[in-house]
Amino acid sequence: MELQEIFENFMSAKRLAGLADKSLYNYDLFIHSFVNFIGSQTSLSDLTQERVNRYISMLYDKPISRATLATYIRNLKVFLRWIEKKYGLSFSAREIVIPRTPKKLLRIYSDDEIFLIFKTIKVESPWLTARNKAIVSVMLDSGLRQNEVCTIKRCDISLADRMVKVFGKGSKERIVPLGSLSAHYIQDYLNLCPYDSIRLFVSRTGKELTCNAVKHMMFSIQRKLPFEFSSHKLRHNFATNYCIDQYEKTGQIDIYKLMLLMGHEDIETTRVYLHHANQIIVSKMNISHLDKVFFGEN
């Protein structure tokens, strides 16, 4: 069996597994690089560890960031482990090392910045202003992804119970709570929206809202703000603030509950937010026993 056929079988398996279009696109992009380097007509028996190592060495020589390098190798490892399980390999794909990337400190918005965000959301049409406020509120309140917001149906949401049914990556269903302010903004939007549709959020012409439309909306808001703003940063803020709020309320953080709310498949993805929240919690404490002894500070 040739490598190209194996790659096509891999992509078919991932489509049947219900992976999101973006995930499929990334697999195609990053793994195709490996197939082209090794040779699409290379037989499975000729796929050796030495040839894989030559490809990885080539990646290290490319003028790409450490994060991009890690993404290439991570996707390669997924592909090779799938081959190993499905057809067998002459080496262990588990031994492929994914390079570590420096952890970025995820910045969260202050209360004043959040007030400014909502104050900035204003367009020519009152119903579009209401829609945009509802979208930002839901993302900040529940940590939803762009695609998840776009695909919410009206029947998926209960304003009385303040709950919304979400279909995340791989069409996996989960229930996430809404705050009272988000419920208020959604109700305000529904009262003003001139269109009756299956989807909760629609475009200015009444059609289904696309991720590109949300990106454009976020960019329009970003231009009016003195700090970085994006839908992904709203998701970061939800996760980090969830950890901080839960710690301040109970003295502990339920990372598995956060994993469910975020729709993560891997607990390690969720731990990033726990790490960042712990840094913020420690910085807020700022307790020095020596200062208390010598200066009487509490």
PDB file of C-alpha atoms in Angstrom:
ATOM      1  CA  MET A   1       0.000   0.000   0.000  1.00  0.00           C
ATOM      2  CA  GLU A   2       1.296   3.446  -0.959  1.00  0.00           C
ATOM      3  CA  LEU A   3       1.499   6.447   1.359  1.00  0.00           C
ATOM      4  CA  GLN A   4      -1.012   8.498  -0.653  1.00  0.00           C
ATOM      5  CA  GLU A   5      -3.671   5.795  -0.312  1.00  0.00           C
ATOM      6  CA  ILE A   6      -2.957   5.514   3.416  1.00  0.00           C
ATOM      7  CA  PHE A   7      -3.299   9.284   3.780  1.00  0.00           C
ATOM      8  CA  GLU A   8      -6.647   9.247   1.947  1.00  0.00           C
ATOM      9  CA  ASN A   9      -7.865   6.424   4.202  1.00  0.00           C
ATOM     10  CA  PHE A  10      -6.778   8.436   7.256  1.00  0.00           C
ATOM     11  CA  MET A  11      -8.709  11.511   6.087  1.00  0.00           C
ATOM     12  CA  SER A  12     -11.800   9.399   5.342  1.00  0.00           C
ATOM     13  CA  ALA A  13     -11.645   7.878   8.819  1.00  0.00           C
ATOM     14  CA  LYS A  14     -11.452  11.338  10.395  1.00  0.00           C
ATOM     15  CA  ARG A  15     -14.423  12.573   8.318  1.00  0.00           C
ATOM     16  CA  LEU A  16     -16.490   9.562   9.390  1.00  0.00           C
ATOM     17  CA  ALA A  17     -15.517  10.302  12.998  1.00  0.00           C
ATOM     18  CA  GLY A  18     -17.317  13.638  12.609  1.00  0.00           C
ATOM     19  CA  LEU A  19     -14.332  15.957  12.949  1.00  0.00           C
ATOM     20  CA  ALA A  20     -14.940  19.641  12.302  1.00  0.00           C
ATOM     21  CA  ASP A  21     -13.987  21.113   8.916  1.00  0.00           C
ATOM     22  CA  LYS A  22     -11.209  23.143  10.531  1.00  0.00           C
ATOM     23  CA  SER A  23      -9.655  20.016  12.088  1.00  0.00           C
ATOM     24  CA  LEU A  24      -9.833  18.206   8.745  1.00  0.00           C
ATOM     25  CA  TYR A  25      -8.259  21.196   7.008  1.00  0.00           C
ATOM     26  CA  ASN A  26      -5.376  21.224   9.502  1.00  0.00           C
ATOM     27  CA  TYR A  27      -4.752  17.496   9.099  1.00  0.00           C
ATOM     28  CA  ASP A  28      -4.741  17.882   5.321  1.00  0.00           C
ATOM     29  CA  LEU A  29      -2.408  20.890   5.448  1.00  0.00           C
ATOM     30  CA  PHE A  30       0.194  19.603   7.897  1.00  0.00           C
ATOM     31  CA  ILE A  31       0.247  15.908   6.983  1.00  0.00           C
ATOM     32  CA  HIS A  32       0.264  16.605   3.241  1.00  0.00           C
ATOM     33  CA  SER A  33       3.656  18.246   3.778  1.00  0.00           C
ATOM     34  CA  PHE A  34       4.971  14.942   5.148  1.00  0.00           C
ATOM     35  CA  VAL A  35       3.458  12.896   2.295  1.00  0.00           C
ATOM     36  CA  ASN A  36       5.037  15.193  -0.307  1.00  0.00           C
ATOM     37  CA  PHE A  37       8.436  15.040   1.411  1.00  0.00           C
ATOM     38  CA  ILE A  38       8.491  11.243   1.761  1.00  0.00           C
ATOM     39  CA  GLY A  39       6.841  10.656  -1.626  1.00  0.00           C
ATOM     40  CA  SER A  40       3.184   9.844  -2.245  1.00  0.00           C
ATOM     41  CA  GLN A  41       4.087   6.546  -3.972  1.00  0.00           C
ATOM     42  CA  THR A  42       6.296   5.362  -1.112  1.00  0.00           C
ATOM     43  CA  SER A  43       5.181   1.939   0.097  1.00  0.00           C
ATOM     44  CA  LEU A  44       4.389   1.299   3.743  1.00  0.00           C
ATOM     45  CA  SER A  45       7.335  -1.083   4.038  1.00  0.00           C
ATOM     46  CA  ASP A  46       9.676   1.753   2.991  1.00  0.00           C
ATOM     47  CA  LEU A  47       8.330   4.149   5.618  1.00  0.00           C
ATOM     48  CA  THR A  48      11.214   3.934   8.078  1.00  0.00           C
ATOM     49  CA  GLN A  49      12.147   5.867  11.187  1.00  0.00           C
ATOM     50  CA  GLU A  50      15.205   7.225   9.375  1.00  0.00           C
ATOM     51  CA  ARG A  51      13.029   8.833   6.684  1.00  0.00           C
ATOM     52  CA  VAL A  52      10.660  10.251   9.287  1.00  0.00           C
ATOM     53  CA  ASN A  53      13.623  11.702  11.185  1.00  0.00           C
ATOM     54  CA  ARG A  54      14.905  13.346   7.985  1.00  0.00           C
ATOM     55  CA  TYR A  55      11.523  15.038   7.554  1.00  0.00           C
ATOM     56  CA  ILE A  56      11.544  16.258  11.162  1.00  0.00           C
ATOM     57  CA  SER A  57      15.111  17.568  10.719  1.00  0.00           C
ATOM     58  CA  MET A  58      13.933  19.474   7.638  1.00  0.00           C
ATOM     59  CA  LEU A  59      11.176  21.078   9.731  1.00  0.00           C
ATOM     60  CA  TYR A  60      13.706  22.200  12.339  1.00  0.00           C
ATOM     61  CA  ASP A  61      15.700  23.910   9.566  1.00  0.00           C
ATOM     62  CA  LYS A  62      12.678  25.837   8.265  1.00  0.00           C
ATOM     63  CA  PRO A  63      12.235  29.509   9.308  1.00  0.00           C
ATOM     64  CA  ILE A  64       9.071  28.812  11.318  1.00  0.00           C
ATOM     65  CA  SER A  65       8.125  29.526  14.913  1.00  0.00           C
ATOM     66  CA  ARG A  66       8.488  26.968  17.669  1.00  0.00           C
ATOM     67  CA  ALA A  67       4.699  26.760  17.939  1.00  0.00           C
ATOM     68  CA  THR A  68       4.299  26.041  14.201  1.00  0.00           C
ATOM     69  CA  LEU A  69       7.056  23.424  14.375  1.00  0.00           C
ATOM     70  CA  ALA A  70       5.243  21.720  17.254  1.00  0.00           C
ATOM     71  CA  THR A  71       1.985  21.766  15.263  1.00  0.00           C
ATOM     72  CA  TYR A  72       3.627  20.045  12.275  1.00  0.00           C
ATOM     73  CA  ILE A  73       5.157  17.328  14.448  1.00  0.00           C
ATOM     74  CA  ARG A  74       2.009  16.872  16.552  1.00  0.00           C
ATOM     75  CA  ASN A  75      -0.095  16.229  13.422  1.00  0.00           C
ATOM     76  CA  LEU A  76       2.582  13.906  12.043  1.00  0.00           C
ATOM     77  CA  LYS A  77       2.539  11.902  15.278  1.00  0.00           C
ATOM     78  CA  VAL A  78      -1.259  11.551  15.120  1.00  0.00           C
ATOM     79  CA  PHE A  79      -0.979  10.277  11.537  1.00  0.00           C
ATOM     80  CA  LEU A  80       1.819   7.805  12.261  1.00  0.00           C
ATOM     81  CA  ARG A  81       0.128   6.454  15.383  1.00  0.00           C
ATOM     82  CA  TRP A  82      -3.017   5.885  13.318  1.00  0.00           C
ATOM     83  CA  ILE A  83      -0.943   4.000  10.709  1.00  0.00           C
ATOM     84  CA  GLU A  84       0.770   2.012  13.465  1.00  0.00           C
ATOM     85  CA  LYS A  85      -2.566   0.932  14.905  1.00  0.00           C
ATOM     86  CA  LYS A  86      -4.244   0.273  11.543  1.00  0.00           C
ATOM     87  CA  TYR A  87      -1.477  -1.258   9.424  1.00  0.00           C
ATOM     88  CA  GLY A  88       1.607  -1.556  11.631  1.00  0.00           C
ATOM     89  CA  LEU A  89       4.967   0.242  11.462  1.00  0.00           C
ATOM     90  CA  SER A  90       8.587  -0.879  11.723  1.00  0.00           C
ATOM     91  CA  PHE A  91       9.119   1.653  14.537  1.00  0.00           C
ATOM     92  CA  SER A  92       7.142   3.174  17.406  1.00  0.00           C
ATOM     93  CA  ALA A  93       5.424   6.483  16.637  1.00  0.00           C
ATOM     94  CA  ARG A  94       5.097   7.063  20.389  1.00  0.00           C
ATOM     95  CA  GLU A  95       8.799   7.914  20.530  1.00  0.00           C
ATOM     96  CA  ILE A  96       8.403  11.001  18.326  1.00  0.00           C
ATOM     97  CA  VAL A  97       9.091  14.013  20.541  1.00  0.00           C
ATOM     98  CA  ILE A  98       6.923  17.104  20.154  1.00  0.00           C
ATOM     99  CA  PRO A  99       9.043  20.188  20.954  1.00  0.00           C
ATOM    100  CA  ARG A 100       7.968  22.250  23.916  1.00  0.00           C
ATOM    101  CA  THR A 101       6.746  25.754  23.225  1.00  0.00           C
ATOM    102  CA  PRO A 102       7.116  28.658  25.659  1.00  0.00           C
ATOM    103  CA  LYS A 103       3.926  29.160  27.652  1.00  0.00           C
ATOM    104  CA  LYS A 104       2.309  32.487  26.944  1.00  0.00           C
ATOM    105  CA  LEU A 105       0.706  34.335  29.821  1.00  0.00           C
ATOM    106  CA  LEU A 106      -2.957  34.556  28.884  1.00  0.00           C
ATOM    107  CA  ARG A 107      -4.157  38.051  29.658  1.00  0.00           C
ATOM    108  CA  ILE A 108      -7.708  38.462  30.932  1.00  0.00           C
ATOM    109  CA  TYR A 109      -9.833  41.579  30.729  1.00  0.00           C
ATOM    110  CA  SER A 110     -10.332  43.799  33.755  1.00  0.00           C
ATOM    111  CA  ASP A 111     -13.856  44.768  34.836  1.00  0.00           C
ATOM    112  CA  ASP A 112     -13.370  48.233  33.320  1.00  0.00           C
ATOM    113  CA  GLU A 113     -12.268  46.703  30.006  1.00  0.00           C
ATOM    114  CA  ILE A 114     -15.345  44.470  29.915  1.00  0.00           C
ATOM    115  CA  PHE A 115     -17.579  47.511  30.473  1.00  0.00           C
ATOM    116  CA  LEU A 116     -15.736  49.272  27.638  1.00  0.00           C
ATOM    117  CA  ILE A 117     -16.218  46.304  25.293  1.00  0.00           C
ATOM    118  CA  PHE A 118     -19.998  46.421  25.678  1.00  0.00           C
ATOM    119  CA  LYS A 119     -20.047  50.211  25.469  1.00  0.00           C
ATOM    120  CA  THR A 120     -18.165  49.952  22.159  1.00  0.00           C
ATOM    121  CA  ILE A 121     -20.657  47.522  20.587  1.00  0.00           C
ATOM    122  CA  LYS A 122     -22.860  49.843  18.583  1.00  0.00           C
ATOM    123  CA  VAL A 123     -23.809  49.728  14.895  1.00  0.00           C
ATOM    124  CA  GLU A 124     -26.346  51.514  12.701  1.00  0.00           C
ATOM    125  CA  SER A 125     -29.185  49.048  13.309  1.00  0.00           C
ATOM    126  CA  PRO A 126     -30.582  48.519  16.851  1.00  0.00           C
ATOM    127  CA  TRP A 127     -31.276  44.827  16.216  1.00  0.00           C
ATOM    128  CA  LEU A 128     -27.710  44.223  14.986  1.00  0.00           C
ATOM    129  CA  THR A 129     -26.355  46.034  18.037  1.00  0.00           C
ATOM    130  CA  ALA A 130     -28.494  43.744  20.203  1.00  0.00           C
ATOM    131  CA  ARG A 131     -27.284  40.682  18.260  1.00  0.00           C
ATOM    132  CA  ASN A 132     -23.617  41.632  18.622  1.00  0.00           C
ATOM    133  CA  LYS A 133     -23.982  42.254  22.357  1.00  0.00           C
ATOM    134  CA  ALA A 134     -25.704  38.888  22.740  1.00  0.00           C
ATOM    135  CA  ILE A 135     -22.933  37.075  20.834  1.00  0.00           C
ATOM    136  CA  VAL A 136     -20.111  38.685  22.830  1.00  0.00           C
ATOM    137  CA  SER A 137     -21.987  38.093  26.078  1.00  0.00           C
ATOM    138  CA  VAL A 138     -22.537  34.391  25.334  1.00  0.00           C
ATOM    139  CA  MET A 139     -18.884  33.905  24.374  1.00  0.00           C
ATOM    140  CA  LEU A 140     -17.630  35.691  27.472  1.00  0.00           C
ATOM    141  CA  ASP A 141     -20.195  34.044  29.739  1.00  0.00           C
ATOM    142  CA  SER A 142     -20.006  30.457  28.467  1.00  0.00           C
ATOM    143  CA  GLY A 143     -16.716  30.172  26.565  1.00  0.00           C
ATOM    144  CA  LEU A 144     -18.261  29.083  23.275  1.00  0.00           C
ATOM    145  CA  ARG A 145     -16.259  28.804  20.064  1.00  0.00           C
ATOM    146  CA  GLN A 146     -17.177  30.852  16.986  1.00  0.00           C
ATOM    147  CA  ASN A 147     -18.633  27.872  15.161  1.00  0.00           C
ATOM    148  CA  GLU A 148     -20.637  26.834  18.214  1.00  0.00           C
ATOM    149  CA  VAL A 149     -22.225  30.285  18.464  1.00  0.00           C
ATOM    150  CA  CYS A 150     -23.086  30.290  14.753  1.00  0.00           C
ATOM    151  CA  THR A 151     -24.809  26.894  14.888  1.00  0.00           C
ATOM    152  CA  ILE A 152     -27.026  27.443  17.962  1.00  0.00           C
ATOM    153  CA  LYS A 153     -30.682  26.903  17.060  1.00  0.00           C
ATOM    154  CA  ARG A 154     -33.535  28.751  18.728  1.00  0.00           C
ATOM    155  CA  CYS A 155     -34.855  25.424  20.000  1.00  0.00           C
ATOM    156  CA  ASP A 156     -31.472  24.739  21.671  1.00  0.00           C
ATOM    157  CA  ILE A 157     -31.804  27.601  24.123  1.00  0.00           C
ATOM    158  CA  SER A 158     -33.931  27.994  27.249  1.00  0.00           C
ATOM    159  CA  LEU A 159     -33.919  31.523  28.615  1.00  0.00           C
ATOM    160  CA  ALA A 160     -36.148  30.487  31.523  1.00  0.00           C
ATOM    161  CA  ASP A 161     -33.619  27.868  32.659  1.00  0.00           C
ATOM    162  CA  ARG A 162     -30.685  29.938  31.360  1.00  0.00           C
ATOM    163  CA  MET A 163     -29.215  26.939  29.529  1.00  0.00           C
ATOM    164  CA  VAL A 164     -28.061  26.347  25.950  1.00  0.00           C
ATOM    165  CA  LYS A 165     -27.394  23.108  24.095  1.00  0.00           C
ATOM    166  CA  VAL A 166     -24.140  23.283  22.124  1.00  0.00           C
ATOM    167  CA  PHE A 167     -22.709  21.021  19.434  1.00  0.00           C
ATOM    168  CA  GLY A 168     -18.929  21.253  19.562  1.00  0.00           C
ATOM    169  CA  LYS A 169     -16.047  19.533  17.792  1.00  0.00           C
ATOM    170  CA  GLY A 170     -17.009  16.174  16.346  1.00  0.00           C
ATOM    171  CA  SER A 171     -20.696  17.151  16.772  1.00  0.00           C
ATOM    172  CA  LYS A 172     -20.423  16.335  20.476  1.00  0.00           C
ATOM    173  CA  GLU A 173     -23.343  17.713  22.453  1.00  0.00           C
ATOM    174  CA  ARG A 174     -22.986  19.529  25.762  1.00  0.00           C
ATOM    175  CA  ILE A 175     -25.130  21.800  27.925  1.00  0.00           C
ATOM    176  CA  VAL A 176     -23.700  25.098  29.160  1.00  0.00           C
ATOM    177  CA  PRO A 177     -25.271  27.635  31.535  1.00  0.00           C
ATOM    178  CA  LEU A 178     -26.002  31.278  30.737  1.00  0.00           C
ATOM    179  CA  GLY A 179     -25.834  34.229  33.095  1.00  0.00           C
ATOM    180  CA  SER A 180     -28.808  36.528  33.600  1.00  0.00           C
ATOM    181  CA  LEU A 181     -27.149  39.323  31.577  1.00  0.00           C
ATOM    182  CA  SER A 182     -26.603  37.000  28.601  1.00  0.00           C
ATOM    183  CA  ALA A 183     -30.219  35.862  28.817  1.00  0.00           C
ATOM    184  CA  HIS A 184     -31.287  39.524  28.872  1.00  0.00           C
ATOM    185  CA  TYR A 185     -29.201  40.383  25.790  1.00  0.00           C
ATOM    186  CA  ILE A 186     -30.526  37.346  23.903  1.00  0.00           C
ATOM    187  CA  GLN A 187     -34.127  38.236  24.750  1.00  0.00           C
ATOM    188  CA  ASP A 188     -33.508  41.829  23.672  1.00  0.00           C
ATOM    189  CA  TYR A 189     -32.085  40.562  20.378  1.00  0.00           C
ATOM    190  CA  LEU A 190     -35.032  38.207  19.781  1.00  0.00           C
ATOM    191  CA  ASN A 191     -37.478  41.051  20.424  1.00  0.00           C
ATOM    192  CA  LEU A 192     -35.772  43.264  17.833  1.00  0.00           C
ATOM    193  CA  CYS A 193     -34.678  40.736  15.178  1.00  0.00           C
ATOM    194  CA  PRO A 194     -36.883  41.139  12.060  1.00  0.00           C
ATOM    195  CA  TYR A 195     -36.311  37.559  10.891  1.00  0.00           C
ATOM    196  CA  ASP A 196     -37.865  34.279  11.988  1.00  0.00           C
ATOM    197  CA  SER A 197     -35.217  31.607  11.577  1.00  0.00           C
ATOM    198  CA  ILE A 198     -34.127  28.206  12.827  1.00  0.00           C
ATOM    199  CA  ARG A 199     -30.718  29.533  13.852  1.00  0.00           C
ATOM    200  CA  LEU A 200     -30.539  31.778  16.889  1.00  0.00           C
ATOM    201  CA  PHE A 201     -28.149  34.280  15.321  1.00  0.00           C
ATOM    202  CA  VAL A 202     -28.578  35.441  11.722  1.00  0.00           C
ATOM    203  CA  SER A 203     -26.819  37.806   9.326  1.00  0.00           C
ATOM    204  CA  ARG A 204     -28.118  41.279   8.439  1.00  0.00           C
ATOM    205  CA  THR A 205     -30.009  39.655   5.520  1.00  0.00           C
ATOM    206  CA  GLY A 206     -31.565  36.940   7.679  1.00  0.00           C
ATOM    207  CA  LYS A 207     -29.291  34.125   6.495  1.00  0.00           C
ATOM    208  CA  GLU A 208     -27.298  31.763   8.717  1.00  0.00           C
ATOM    209  CA  LEU A 209     -24.455  33.554  10.465  1.00  0.00           C
ATOM    210  CA  THR A 210     -21.005  32.388   9.334  1.00  0.00           C
ATOM    211  CA  CYS A 211     -17.710  32.276  11.231  1.00  0.00           C
ATOM    212  CA  ASN A 212     -16.310  34.841   8.797  1.00  0.00           C
ATOM    213  CA  ALA A 213     -19.146  37.220   9.674  1.00  0.00           C
ATOM    214  CA  VAL A 214     -18.342  36.823  13.381  1.00  0.00           C
ATOM    215  CA  LYS A 215     -14.640  37.436  12.675  1.00  0.00           C
ATOM    216  CA  HIS A 216     -15.550  40.620  10.800  1.00  0.00           C
ATOM    217  CA  MET A 217     -17.743  41.717  13.709  1.00  0.00           C
ATOM    218  CA  MET A 218     -14.910  41.062  16.180  1.00  0.00           C
ATOM    219  CA  PHE A 219     -12.475  43.011  14.015  1.00  0.00           C
ATOM    220  CA  SER A 220     -14.872  45.975  13.897  1.00  0.00           C
ATOM    221  CA  ILE A 221     -15.044  45.991  17.702  1.00  0.00           C
ATOM    222  CA  GLN A 222     -11.256  45.544  17.991  1.00  0.00           C
ATOM    223  CA  ARG A 223     -10.610  48.715  15.960  1.00  0.00           C
ATOM    224  CA  LYS A 224     -12.446  50.789  18.575  1.00  0.00           C
ATOM    225  CA  LEU A 225     -10.627  49.315  21.578  1.00  0.00           C
ATOM    226  CA  PRO A 226      -7.172  50.168  22.991  1.00  0.00           C
ATOM    227  CA  PHE A 227      -6.423  46.480  23.706  1.00  0.00           C
ATOM    228  CA  GLU A 228      -6.497  43.164  21.841  1.00  0.00           C
ATOM    229  CA  PHE A 229      -9.933  41.674  21.286  1.00  0.00           C
ATOM    230  CA  SER A 230     -11.075  38.459  19.601  1.00  0.00           C
ATOM    231  CA  SER A 231     -13.538  35.623  20.060  1.00  0.00           C
ATOM    232  CA  HIS A 232     -10.700  33.349  21.211  1.00  0.00           C
ATOM    233  CA  LYS A 233      -9.702  35.845  23.906  1.00  0.00           C
ATOM    234  CA  LEU A 234     -13.307  35.839  25.138  1.00  0.00           C
ATOM    235  CA  ARG A 235     -13.047  32.055  25.475  1.00  0.00           C
ATOM    236  CA  HIS A 236      -9.739  32.424  27.368  1.00  0.00           C
ATOM    237  CA  ASN A 237     -11.382  34.924  29.706  1.00  0.00           C
ATOM    238  CA  PHE A 238     -14.300  32.622  30.452  1.00  0.00           C
ATOM    239  CA  ALA A 239     -12.048  29.679  31.339  1.00  0.00           C
ATOM    240  CA  THR A 240      -9.594  31.675  33.445  1.00  0.00           C
ATOM    241  CA  ASN A 241     -12.290  33.613  35.302  1.00  0.00           C
ATOM    242  CA  TYR A 242     -14.186  30.366  35.927  1.00  0.00           C
ATOM    243  CA  CYS A 243     -11.108  28.992  37.732  1.00  0.00           C
ATOM    244  CA  ILE A 244     -10.552  32.197  39.709  1.00  0.00           C
ATOM    245  CA  ASP A 245     -14.220  32.596  40.686  1.00  0.00           C
ATOM    246  CA  GLN A 246     -14.506  28.953  41.747  1.00  0.00           C
ATOM    247  CA  TYR A 247     -11.337  29.171  43.849  1.00  0.00           C
ATOM    248  CA  GLU A 248     -12.498  32.355  45.576  1.00  0.00           C
ATOM    249  CA  LYS A 249     -15.889  30.775  46.292  1.00  0.00           C
ATOM    250  CA  THR A 250     -14.905  27.236  47.337  1.00  0.00           C
ATOM    251  CA  GLY A 251     -11.119  27.241  47.760  1.00  0.00           C
ATOM    252  CA  GLN A 252     -10.690  24.673  44.993  1.00  0.00           C
ATOM    253  CA  ILE A 253     -11.042  24.317  41.197  1.00  0.00           C
ATOM    254  CA  ASP A 254     -12.933  21.501  39.476  1.00  0.00           C
ATOM    255  CA  ILE A 255     -10.889  21.175  36.286  1.00  0.00           C
ATOM    256  CA  TYR A 256     -13.016  18.280  34.995  1.00  0.00           C
ATOM    257  CA  LYS A 257     -16.157  20.404  35.125  1.00  0.00           C
ATOM    258  CA  LEU A 258     -14.324  23.145  33.219  1.00  0.00           C
ATOM    259  CA  MET A 259     -13.226  20.543  30.665  1.00  0.00           C
ATOM    260  CA  LEU A 260     -16.883  19.636  30.070  1.00  0.00           C
ATOM    261  CA  LEU A 261     -17.965  23.279  29.812  1.00  0.00           C
ATOM    262  CA  MET A 262     -15.195  24.049  27.307  1.00  0.00           C
ATOM    263  CA  GLY A 263     -15.847  20.946  25.209  1.00  0.00           C
ATOM    264  CA  HIS A 264     -12.214  19.818  25.431  1.00  0.00           C
ATOM    265  CA  GLU A 265     -11.288  16.243  24.532  1.00  0.00           C
ATOM    266  CA  ASP A 266      -7.937  16.356  26.343  1.00  0.00           C
ATOM    267  CA  ILE A 267      -7.605  17.421  29.993  1.00  0.00           C
ATOM    268  CA  GLU A 268      -4.125  18.819  29.216  1.00  0.00           C
ATOM    269  CA  THR A 269      -5.737  21.510  27.063  1.00  0.00           C
ATOM    270  CA  THR A 270      -7.818  22.574  30.052  1.00  0.00           C
ATOM    271  CA  ARG A 271      -4.808  22.612  32.398  1.00  0.00           C
ATOM    272  CA  VAL A 272      -3.429  25.653  30.537  1.00  0.00           C
ATOM    273  CA  TYR A 273      -6.210  27.762  32.050  1.00  0.00           C
ATOM    274  CA  LEU A 274      -5.682  26.256  35.494  1.00  0.00           C
ATOM    275  CA  HIS A 275      -1.986  27.170  35.326  1.00  0.00           C
ATOM    276  CA  HIS A 276      -2.774  30.755  34.319  1.00  0.00           C
ATOM    277  CA  ALA A 277      -5.522  31.133  36.931  1.00  0.00           C
ATOM    278  CA  ASN A 278      -3.153  29.913  39.658  1.00  0.00           C
ATOM    279  CA  GLN A 279      -0.637  32.603  38.660  1.00  0.00           C
ATOM    280  CA  ILE A 280      -3.307  35.296  38.951  1.00  0.00           C
ATOM    281  CA  ILE A 281      -4.571  33.930  42.282  1.00  0.00           C
ATOM    282  CA  VAL A 282      -1.034  33.930  43.723  1.00  0.00           C
ATOM    283  CA  SER A 283      -0.343  37.467  42.464  1.00  0.00           C
ATOM    284  CA  LYS A 284      -3.563  38.688  44.116  1.00  0.00           C
ATOM    285  CA  MET A 285      -2.480  37.275  47.461  1.00  0.00           C
ATOM    286  CA  ASN A 286       0.814  39.219  47.585  1.00  0.00           C
ATOM    287  CA  ILE A 287       1.293  38.308  51.248  1.00  0.00           C
ATOM    288  CA  SER A 288       4.668  39.016  52.879  1.00  0.00           C
ATOM    289  CA  HIS A 289       5.089  37.991  56.510  1.00  0.00           C
ATOM    290  CA  LEU A 290       8.246  40.118  56.774  1.00  0.00           C
ATOM    291  CA  ASP A 291       6.352  43.233  55.678  1.00  0.00           C
ATOM    292  CA  LYS A 292       3.775  42.476  58.353  1.00  0.00           C
ATOM    293  CA  VAL A 293       6.489  42.113  61.033  1.00  0.00           C
ATOM    294  CA  PHE A 294       8.570  45.165  60.128  1.00  0.00           C
ATOM    295  CA  PHE A 295       6.021  47.555  58.637  1.00  0.00           C
ATOM    296  CA  GLY A 296       2.759  46.398  60.180  1.00  0.00           C
ATOM    297  CA  GLU A 297       1.252  45.731  56.726  1.00  0.00           C
ATOM    298  CA  ASN A 298      -1.616  43.261  56.424  1.00  0.00           C
TER     299      ASN A 298
END
